[in-house]
Coordinates of C-alpha atoms in Angstrom, one line a residue:
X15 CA 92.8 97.0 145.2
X16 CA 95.6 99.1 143.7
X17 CA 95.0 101.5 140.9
X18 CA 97.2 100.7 137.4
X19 CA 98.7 103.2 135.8
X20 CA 99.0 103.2 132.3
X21 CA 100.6 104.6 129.3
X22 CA 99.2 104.9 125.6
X23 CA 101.3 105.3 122.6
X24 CA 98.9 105.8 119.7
X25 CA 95.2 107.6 120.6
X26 CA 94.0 105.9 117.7
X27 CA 90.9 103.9 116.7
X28 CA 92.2 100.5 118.7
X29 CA 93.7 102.5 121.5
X30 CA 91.4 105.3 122.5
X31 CA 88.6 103.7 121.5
X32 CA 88.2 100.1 121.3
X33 CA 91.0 99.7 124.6
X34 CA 91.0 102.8 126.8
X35 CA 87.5 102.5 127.6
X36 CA 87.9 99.9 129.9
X37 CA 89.7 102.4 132.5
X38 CA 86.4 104.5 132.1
X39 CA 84.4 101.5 132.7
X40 CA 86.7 100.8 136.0
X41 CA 88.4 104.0 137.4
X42 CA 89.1 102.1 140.3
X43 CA 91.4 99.2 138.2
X44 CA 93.1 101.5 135.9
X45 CA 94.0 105.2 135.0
X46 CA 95.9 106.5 132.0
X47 CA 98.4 108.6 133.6
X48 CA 100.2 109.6 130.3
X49 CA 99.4 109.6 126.1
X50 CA 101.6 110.3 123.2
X51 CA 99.7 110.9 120.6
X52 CA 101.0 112.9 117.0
X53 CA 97.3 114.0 116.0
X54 CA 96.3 117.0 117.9
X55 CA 92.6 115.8 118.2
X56 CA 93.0 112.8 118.9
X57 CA 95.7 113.5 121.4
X58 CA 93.7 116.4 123.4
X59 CA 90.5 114.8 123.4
X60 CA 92.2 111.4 124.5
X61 CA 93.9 113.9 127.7
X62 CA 89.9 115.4 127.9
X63 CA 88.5 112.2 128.2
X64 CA 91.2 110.8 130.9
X65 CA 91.8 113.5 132.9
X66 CA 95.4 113.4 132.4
X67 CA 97.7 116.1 134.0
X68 CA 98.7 118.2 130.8
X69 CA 102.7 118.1 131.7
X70 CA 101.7 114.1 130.7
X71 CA 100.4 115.1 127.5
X72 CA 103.2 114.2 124.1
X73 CA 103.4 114.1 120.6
X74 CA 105.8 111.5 119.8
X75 CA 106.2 108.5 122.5
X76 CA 110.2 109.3 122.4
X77 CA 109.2 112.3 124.6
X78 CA 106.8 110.4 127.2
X79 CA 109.4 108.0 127.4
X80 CA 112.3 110.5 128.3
X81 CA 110.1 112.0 131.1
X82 CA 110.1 108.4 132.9
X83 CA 106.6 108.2 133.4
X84 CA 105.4 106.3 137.2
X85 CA 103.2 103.5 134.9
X86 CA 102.9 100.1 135.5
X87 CA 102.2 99.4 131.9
X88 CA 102.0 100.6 128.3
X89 CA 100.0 99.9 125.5
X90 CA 101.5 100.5 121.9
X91 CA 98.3 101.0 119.3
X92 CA 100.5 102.9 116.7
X93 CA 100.7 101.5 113.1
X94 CA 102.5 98.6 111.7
X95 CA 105.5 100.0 111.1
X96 CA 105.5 102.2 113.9
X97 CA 105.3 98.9 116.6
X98 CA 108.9 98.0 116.7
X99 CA 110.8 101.0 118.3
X100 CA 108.6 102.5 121.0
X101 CA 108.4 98.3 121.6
X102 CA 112.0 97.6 122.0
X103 CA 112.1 100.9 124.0
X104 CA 109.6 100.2 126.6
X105 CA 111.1 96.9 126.8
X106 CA 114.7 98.8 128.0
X107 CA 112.3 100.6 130.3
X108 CA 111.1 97.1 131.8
X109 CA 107.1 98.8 131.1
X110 CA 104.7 95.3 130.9
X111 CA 103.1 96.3 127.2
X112 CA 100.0 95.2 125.8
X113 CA 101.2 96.0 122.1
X114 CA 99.2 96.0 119.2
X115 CA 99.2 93.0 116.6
X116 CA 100.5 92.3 114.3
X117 CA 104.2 93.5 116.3
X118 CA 106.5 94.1 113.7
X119 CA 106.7 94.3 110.0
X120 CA 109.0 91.7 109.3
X121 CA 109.6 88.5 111.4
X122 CA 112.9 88.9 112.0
X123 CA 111.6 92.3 113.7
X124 CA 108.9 90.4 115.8
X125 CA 111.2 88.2 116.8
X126 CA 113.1 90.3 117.8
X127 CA 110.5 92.2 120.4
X128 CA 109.8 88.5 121.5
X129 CA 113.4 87.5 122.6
X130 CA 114.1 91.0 123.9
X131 CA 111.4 91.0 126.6
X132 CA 112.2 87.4 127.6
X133 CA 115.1 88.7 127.7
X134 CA 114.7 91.8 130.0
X135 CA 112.0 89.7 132.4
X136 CA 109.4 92.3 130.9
X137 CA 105.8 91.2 130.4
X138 CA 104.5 91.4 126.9
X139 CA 101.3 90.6 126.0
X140 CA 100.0 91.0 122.2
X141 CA 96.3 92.0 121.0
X142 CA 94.7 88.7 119.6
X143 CA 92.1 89.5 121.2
X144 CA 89.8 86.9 119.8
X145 CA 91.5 84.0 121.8
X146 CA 90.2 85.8 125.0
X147 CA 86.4 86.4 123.7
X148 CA 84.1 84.0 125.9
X149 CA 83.2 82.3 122.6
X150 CA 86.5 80.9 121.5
X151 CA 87.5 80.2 125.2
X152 CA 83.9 78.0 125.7
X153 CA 84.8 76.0 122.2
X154 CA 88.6 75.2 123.8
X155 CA 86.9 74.2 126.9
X156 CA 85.2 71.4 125.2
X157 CA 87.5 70.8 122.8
X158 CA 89.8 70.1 125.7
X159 CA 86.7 68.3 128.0
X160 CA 87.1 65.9 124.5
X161 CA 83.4 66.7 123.4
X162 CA 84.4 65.7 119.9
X163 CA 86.8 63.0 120.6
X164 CA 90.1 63.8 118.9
X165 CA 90.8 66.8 116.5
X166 CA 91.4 65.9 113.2
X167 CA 90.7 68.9 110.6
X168 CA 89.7 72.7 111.4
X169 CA 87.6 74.5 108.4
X170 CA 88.2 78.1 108.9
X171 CA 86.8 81.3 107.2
X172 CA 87.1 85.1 107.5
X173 CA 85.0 86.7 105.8
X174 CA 86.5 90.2 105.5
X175 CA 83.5 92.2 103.6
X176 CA 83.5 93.6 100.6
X177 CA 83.1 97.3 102.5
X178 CA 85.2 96.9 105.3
X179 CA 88.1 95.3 102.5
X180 CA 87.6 98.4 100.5
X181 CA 87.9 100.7 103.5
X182 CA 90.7 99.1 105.7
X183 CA 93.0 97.2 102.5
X184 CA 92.3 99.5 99.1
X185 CA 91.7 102.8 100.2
X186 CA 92.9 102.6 104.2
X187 CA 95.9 102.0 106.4
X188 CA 96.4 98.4 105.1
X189 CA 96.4 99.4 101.6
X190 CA 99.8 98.9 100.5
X191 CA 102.4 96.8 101.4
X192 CA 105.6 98.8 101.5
X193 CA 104.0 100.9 103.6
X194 CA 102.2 98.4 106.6
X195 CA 102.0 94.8 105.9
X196 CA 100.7 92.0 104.6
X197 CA 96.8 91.6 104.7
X198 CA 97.3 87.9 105.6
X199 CA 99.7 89.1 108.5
X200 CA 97.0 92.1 109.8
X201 CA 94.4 91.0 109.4
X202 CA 94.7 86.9 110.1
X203 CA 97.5 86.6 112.3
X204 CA 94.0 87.0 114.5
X205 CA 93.2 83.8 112.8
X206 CA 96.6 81.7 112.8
X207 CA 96.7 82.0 116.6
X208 CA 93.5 80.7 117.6
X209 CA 94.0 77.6 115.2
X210 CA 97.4 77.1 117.9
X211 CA 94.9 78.3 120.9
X212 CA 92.3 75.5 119.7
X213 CA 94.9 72.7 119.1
X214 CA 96.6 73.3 122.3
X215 CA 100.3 74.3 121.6
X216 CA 100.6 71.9 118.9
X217 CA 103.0 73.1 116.3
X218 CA 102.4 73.9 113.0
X219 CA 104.9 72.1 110.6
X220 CA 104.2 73.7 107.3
X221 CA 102.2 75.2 105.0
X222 CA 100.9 76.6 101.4
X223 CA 99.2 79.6 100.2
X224 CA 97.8 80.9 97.5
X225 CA 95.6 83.7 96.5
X226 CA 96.1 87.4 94.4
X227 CA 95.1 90.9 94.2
X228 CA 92.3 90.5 91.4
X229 CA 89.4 93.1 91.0
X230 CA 90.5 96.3 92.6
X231 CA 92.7 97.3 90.0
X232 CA 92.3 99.9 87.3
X233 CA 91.7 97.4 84.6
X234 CA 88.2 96.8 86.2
X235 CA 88.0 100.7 86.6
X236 CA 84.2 101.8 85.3
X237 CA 84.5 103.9 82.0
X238 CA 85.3 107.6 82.8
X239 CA 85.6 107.2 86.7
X240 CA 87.3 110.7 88.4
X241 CA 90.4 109.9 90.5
X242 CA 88.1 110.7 93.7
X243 CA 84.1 109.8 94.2
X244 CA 83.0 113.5 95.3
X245 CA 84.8 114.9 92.1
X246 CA 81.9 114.5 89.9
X247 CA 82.1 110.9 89.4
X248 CA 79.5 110.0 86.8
X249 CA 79.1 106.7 89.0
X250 CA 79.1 108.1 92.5
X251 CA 75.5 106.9 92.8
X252 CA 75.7 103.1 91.3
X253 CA 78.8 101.9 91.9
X254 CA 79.0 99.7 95.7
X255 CA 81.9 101.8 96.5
X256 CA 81.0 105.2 96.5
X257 CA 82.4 107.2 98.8
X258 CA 79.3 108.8 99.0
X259 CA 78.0 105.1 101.1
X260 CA 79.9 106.1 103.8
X261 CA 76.7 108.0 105.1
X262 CA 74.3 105.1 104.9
X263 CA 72.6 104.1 107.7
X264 CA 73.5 100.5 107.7
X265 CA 75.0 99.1 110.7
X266 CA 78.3 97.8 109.2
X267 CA 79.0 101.4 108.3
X268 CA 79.1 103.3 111.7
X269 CA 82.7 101.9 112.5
X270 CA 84.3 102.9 109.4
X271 CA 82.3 106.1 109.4
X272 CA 83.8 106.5 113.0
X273 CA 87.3 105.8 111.7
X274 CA 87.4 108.6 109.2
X275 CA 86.3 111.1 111.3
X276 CA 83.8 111.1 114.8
X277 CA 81.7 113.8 114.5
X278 CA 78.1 114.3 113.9
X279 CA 78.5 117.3 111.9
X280 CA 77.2 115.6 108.2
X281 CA 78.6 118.8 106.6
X282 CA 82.0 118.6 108.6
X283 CA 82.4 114.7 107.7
X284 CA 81.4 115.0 104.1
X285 CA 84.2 117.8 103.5
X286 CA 86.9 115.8 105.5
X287 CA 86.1 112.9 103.6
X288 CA 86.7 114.7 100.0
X289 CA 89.9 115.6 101.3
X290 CA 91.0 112.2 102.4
X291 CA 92.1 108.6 101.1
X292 CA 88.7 107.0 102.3
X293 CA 87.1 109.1 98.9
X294 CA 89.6 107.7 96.2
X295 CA 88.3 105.2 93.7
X296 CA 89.1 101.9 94.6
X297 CA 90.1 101.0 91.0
X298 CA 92.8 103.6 91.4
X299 CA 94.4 103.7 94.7
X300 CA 98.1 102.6 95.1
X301 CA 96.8 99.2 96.6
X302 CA 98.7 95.8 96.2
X303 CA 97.2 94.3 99.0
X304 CA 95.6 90.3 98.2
X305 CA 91.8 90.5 98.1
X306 CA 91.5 86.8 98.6
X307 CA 93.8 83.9 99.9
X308 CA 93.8 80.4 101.0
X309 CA 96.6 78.7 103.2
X310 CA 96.7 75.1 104.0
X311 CA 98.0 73.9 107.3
X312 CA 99.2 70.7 108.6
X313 CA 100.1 70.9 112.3
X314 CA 101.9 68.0 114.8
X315 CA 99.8 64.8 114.7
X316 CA 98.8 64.8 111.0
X317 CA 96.3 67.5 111.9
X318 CA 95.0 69.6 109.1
X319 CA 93.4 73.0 109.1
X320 CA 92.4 74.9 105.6
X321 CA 91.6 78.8 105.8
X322 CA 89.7 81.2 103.5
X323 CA 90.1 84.5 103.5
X324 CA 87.8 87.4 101.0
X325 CA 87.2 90.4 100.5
X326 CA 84.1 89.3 98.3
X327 CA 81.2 88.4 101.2
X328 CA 78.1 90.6 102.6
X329 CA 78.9 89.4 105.7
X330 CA 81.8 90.4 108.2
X331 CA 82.4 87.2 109.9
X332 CA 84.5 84.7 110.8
X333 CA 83.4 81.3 110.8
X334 CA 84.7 77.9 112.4
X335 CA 84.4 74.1 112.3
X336 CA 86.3 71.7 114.7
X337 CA 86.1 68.0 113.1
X338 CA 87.1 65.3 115.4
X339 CA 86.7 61.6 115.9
X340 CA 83.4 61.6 117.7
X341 CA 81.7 64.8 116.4
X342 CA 82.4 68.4 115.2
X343 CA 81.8 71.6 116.5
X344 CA 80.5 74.6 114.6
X345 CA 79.7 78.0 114.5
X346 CA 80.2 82.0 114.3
X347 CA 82.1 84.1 117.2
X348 CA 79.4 87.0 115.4
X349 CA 76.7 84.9 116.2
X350 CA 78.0 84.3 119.6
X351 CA 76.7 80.7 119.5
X352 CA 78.3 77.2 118.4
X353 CA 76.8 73.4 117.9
X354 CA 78.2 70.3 119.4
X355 CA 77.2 67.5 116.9
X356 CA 77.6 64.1 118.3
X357 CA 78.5 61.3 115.4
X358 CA 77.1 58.6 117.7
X359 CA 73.9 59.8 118.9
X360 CA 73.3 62.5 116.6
X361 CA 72.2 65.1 119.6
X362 CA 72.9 68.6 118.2
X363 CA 74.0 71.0 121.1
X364 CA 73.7 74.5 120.9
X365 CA 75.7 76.7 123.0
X366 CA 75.0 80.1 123.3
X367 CA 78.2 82.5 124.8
X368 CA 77.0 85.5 126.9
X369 CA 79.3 88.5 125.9
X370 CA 80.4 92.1 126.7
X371 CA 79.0 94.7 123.7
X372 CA 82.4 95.7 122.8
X373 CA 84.0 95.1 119.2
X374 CA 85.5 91.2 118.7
X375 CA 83.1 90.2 120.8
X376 CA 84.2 91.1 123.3
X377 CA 87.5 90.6 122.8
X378 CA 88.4 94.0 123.5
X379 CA 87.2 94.5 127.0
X380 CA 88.3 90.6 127.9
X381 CA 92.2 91.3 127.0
X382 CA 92.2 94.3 128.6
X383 CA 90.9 92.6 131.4
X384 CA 93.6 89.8 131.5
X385 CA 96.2 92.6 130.9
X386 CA 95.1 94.3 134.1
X387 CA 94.9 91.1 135.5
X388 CA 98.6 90.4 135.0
X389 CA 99.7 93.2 136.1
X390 CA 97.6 93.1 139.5
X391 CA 99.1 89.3 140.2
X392 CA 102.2 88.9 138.5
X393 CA 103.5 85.9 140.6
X394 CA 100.3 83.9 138.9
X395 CA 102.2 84.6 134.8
X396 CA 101.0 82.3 133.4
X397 CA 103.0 81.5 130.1
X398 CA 99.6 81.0 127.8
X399 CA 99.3 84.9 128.2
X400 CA 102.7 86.1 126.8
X401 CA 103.8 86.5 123.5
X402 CA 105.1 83.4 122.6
X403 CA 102.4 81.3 120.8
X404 CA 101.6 85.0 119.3
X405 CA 105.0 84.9 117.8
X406 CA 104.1 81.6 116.7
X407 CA 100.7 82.7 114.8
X408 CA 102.9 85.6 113.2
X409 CA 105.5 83.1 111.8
X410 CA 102.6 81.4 110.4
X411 CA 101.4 84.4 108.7
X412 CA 104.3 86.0 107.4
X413 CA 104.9 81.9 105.9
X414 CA 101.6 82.2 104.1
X415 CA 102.7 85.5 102.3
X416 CA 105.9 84.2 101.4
X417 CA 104.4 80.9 99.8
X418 CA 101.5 83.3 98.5
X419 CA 104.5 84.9 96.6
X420 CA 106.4 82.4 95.0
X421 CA 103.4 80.1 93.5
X422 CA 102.3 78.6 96.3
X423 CA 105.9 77.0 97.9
X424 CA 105.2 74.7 100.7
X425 CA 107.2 76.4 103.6
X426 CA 108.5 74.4 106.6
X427 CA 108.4 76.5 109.4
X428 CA 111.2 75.0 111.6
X429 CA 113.2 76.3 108.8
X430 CA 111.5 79.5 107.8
X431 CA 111.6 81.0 111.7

C-alpha cells in the first residue's frame, strides 16, 4: 500500500489532535510530511510528535505553500476566518483538502471554495464528520432499507451544554460574530447536513428561525462580579461558571481543560488560565453569539424537520427522531444506540453501533479514514464524499441566521444561494 503524504495548516485542537492521530495510529497509511502552524508550541510539539524534517516546519501556511511541498493532501484546521485563503490556495496548487467546517465566513465565500475546486478537478472534502460515524450511517441504512416506511418529519436536537456553550460561544473562539461566525453556522451546519444525508439528497426548499442571545449578558451579571473569576470574584465559588470549574474532575471538563492549555502542571494551567479569555466573566465578555435557536425546515416532498438548539442542557448531546409512515426511528449518536419502532406490530428494535473511542463518535477517525480512502483510490470518487451537499448544509445555516435576524423571515433557498 502506498504511504500518503500530508500537509497540516492549523496544529490546533481539531487538527493535531482530534485528526492527526490517525497517521500515528497507521504510519503505514499516512505521514505528515509538512505543518504550518503560528503557535510555537503547538507547532514544535506537532513536528515532535510526527517526525517531520525541520526544513518542513512553518509559521504561516503562505510559506509551506511557497516551498511546494511533495503531499498528496492537505488538511486546513485553522479558524473560521482563516479557511478561505490557504483554501482557494491549495485549490491553485491542485492539493485534495480535507478542510475544516464550517469553510468560509460568508456564503458567497464557501461558494466560492466549492466552485473553485470543481473547477480545478481538485478533491475537497469538508469535516461533518458526524455523517461518517457508524451510528448515523446504520440509521440511513435503514432509513433507505424502508424500515419506517416513508419519511415524513425529523425531530432534531443539539444540546450544546451549558459549559461547553460558555467555553466555546461566550468566552471562546466562537464568541463573537465579527470575528468567526454564526453559532448556528459552527456549530449546526454539523446538523443541517445530516438532515440532507438522512433524506437522501432531497432539497431543502425553505426555512425559519428564530432564537436570541438572552442570559449571558451583563444585565444578568451577579452584583459586584470582577471583570475576570481569579480576580477576587466574591462569586468564584457559587456561580456555575467559575473559571475556577475548569479543574473539576468531571468528565465533560477534560476537553475544554485540554483546549486551554495540555499540561498537567495544576500550577502552570491555573496561571495561563488567569491570563486568558477562558477566565472572563461570562456576563461580560464581548459575546453576541445566540444561546438558543430553533429553525423549521420543509424539504422536497412536503417533508418537515424542526431543530433545537441550547445552550441551557446538562447534557452534551444531540438527539434524533425519524417519523415515517410505518414507524420511527429514535435515538442518541452519544449513546451510540437507536430504536426501530414498528406502528404495525409494535416490536421495538434496539440497535446498538460499535464505535472507534475518538471524539464525534467516532467521527473523527471515520472521515479521516474516507479521506485517506479517497486519496488511495481516486478513480472510485464518489460524488456523496465531496463538498457539494456540505455546501448545501452551509446554505441552510447561514439561511437560518439570516431569518434569525430579521424576525423570523421565511427564506427560500433557491433564491437565497
Amino acid at each position: 500500500m502506498k504511504q500518503l503524504k500530508l500537509g497540516l495548516i492549523g496544529a490546533g485542537e481539531r487538527g493535531a489532535n482530534c485528526y492527526a492521530p490517525y497517521a500515528l495510529k497507521y504510519p503505514l497509511e499516512v505521514k505528515f510530511t509538512c505543518v504550518a502552524e503560528p503557535i510555537d508550541a503547538r507547532r514544535e510539539r506537532f513536528a515532535t510528535d510526527h517526525k517531520i524534517d525541520g526544513g518542513m516546519v512553518f509559521r504561516n501556511w503562505r510559506d509551506m505553500l511557497a516551498a511546494n511541498p511533495d503531499i498528496d493532501g492537505v488538511i486546513i484546521a485553522t479558524q473560521d476566518r482563516e479557511h478561505y485563503e490557504p483554501a482557494m490556495a491549495c485549490i491553485q496548487k491542485g492539493y485534495s483538502i480535507l478542510l475544516e467546517k464550517p469553510m468560509a465566513e460568508s456564503v458567497e465565500k464557501t461558494t466560492e471554495i466549492v466552485k473553485a475546486a470543481k473547477e480545478k478537478g481538485v478533491f475537497l472534502m469538508v469535516c461533518h464528520v458526524l455523517r461518517y460515524t457508524p451510528f448515523f450511517k446504520a440509521m440511513k441504512e435503514d432509513i433507505d432499507r424502508g424500515v419506517i416506511g416513508e419519511v415524513k418529519s425529523i425531530h432534531h436536537i443539539e444540546n450544546i451544554g451549558y459549559w461547553h456553550f460558555a467555553h466555546s460561544f461566550v468566552r471562546g473562539n466562537w464568541r463573537n460574530t465579527k470575528e468567526t461566525t454564526p453559532m448556528i453556522v459552527a456549530k449546526c451546519c454539523h446538523d443541517m447536513d445530516i438532515f440532507n444525508f438522512l433524506l437522501s439528497g432531497k432539497k431543502c426548499k425553505k426555512l425559519s428561525s428564530f432564537g436570541s442571545l438572552s442570559y449571558f449578558t451583563k444585565e444578568n451579571m451577579p452584583e459586584g462580579a470582577t471583570a475576570k473569576c481569579m480576580d477576587g470574584c466574591p462569586h468564584n465559588k457559587t456561580c456555575i461558571y467559575s473559571a475556577y470549574k475548569y479543574l473539576d474532575d468531571r468528565k465533560d471538563r477534560q476537553n475544554f481543560r485540554d483546549i486551554v492549555m495540555r499540561t498537567d502542571d495544576k500550577q502552570a494551567f491555573l496561571e495561563h488560565l488567569k491570563e486568558s479569555n477562558y477566565s472572563r466573566c461570562v456576563y461580560q465578555c464581548d459575546n453576541d453569539a445566540a444561546d438558543h435557536q430553533v429553525i423549521n425546515l420543509e424539504y422536497e416532498d412536503g417533508i418537515t424537520v424542526s431543530f433545537q438548539a441550547s445552550a441551557f442542557t446538562m447534557d452534551i448531546l444531540r438527539e434524533t427522531k425519524v417519523m415515517g409512515t410505518k414507524g420511527e426511528i429514535a435515538g442518541s449518536i452519544e449513546d451510540d444506540e437507536y430504536e426501530i419502532r414498528d406502528y404495525g406490530t409494535g416490536n421495538v428494535t434496539k440497535v446498538k453501533v460499535h464505535t472507534p473511542k475518538t471524539l464525534h463518535s467516532g467521527g473523527d477517525e471515520c472521515i479521516m479514514a474516507q479521506f485517506t480512502s479517497c486519496l488511495l483510490n481516486p478513480d472510485q470518487l464518489d460524488e456523496k464524499y465531496g463538498a457539494m451537499m456540505s455546501l448545501e448544509g452551509h446554505v441552510m445555516a447561514y439561511a437560518a441566521e439570516y431569518s434569525r435576524v430579521h424576525s423570523g423571515e421565511v427564506v427560500d433557498l433557491e433564491q437565497f444561494a
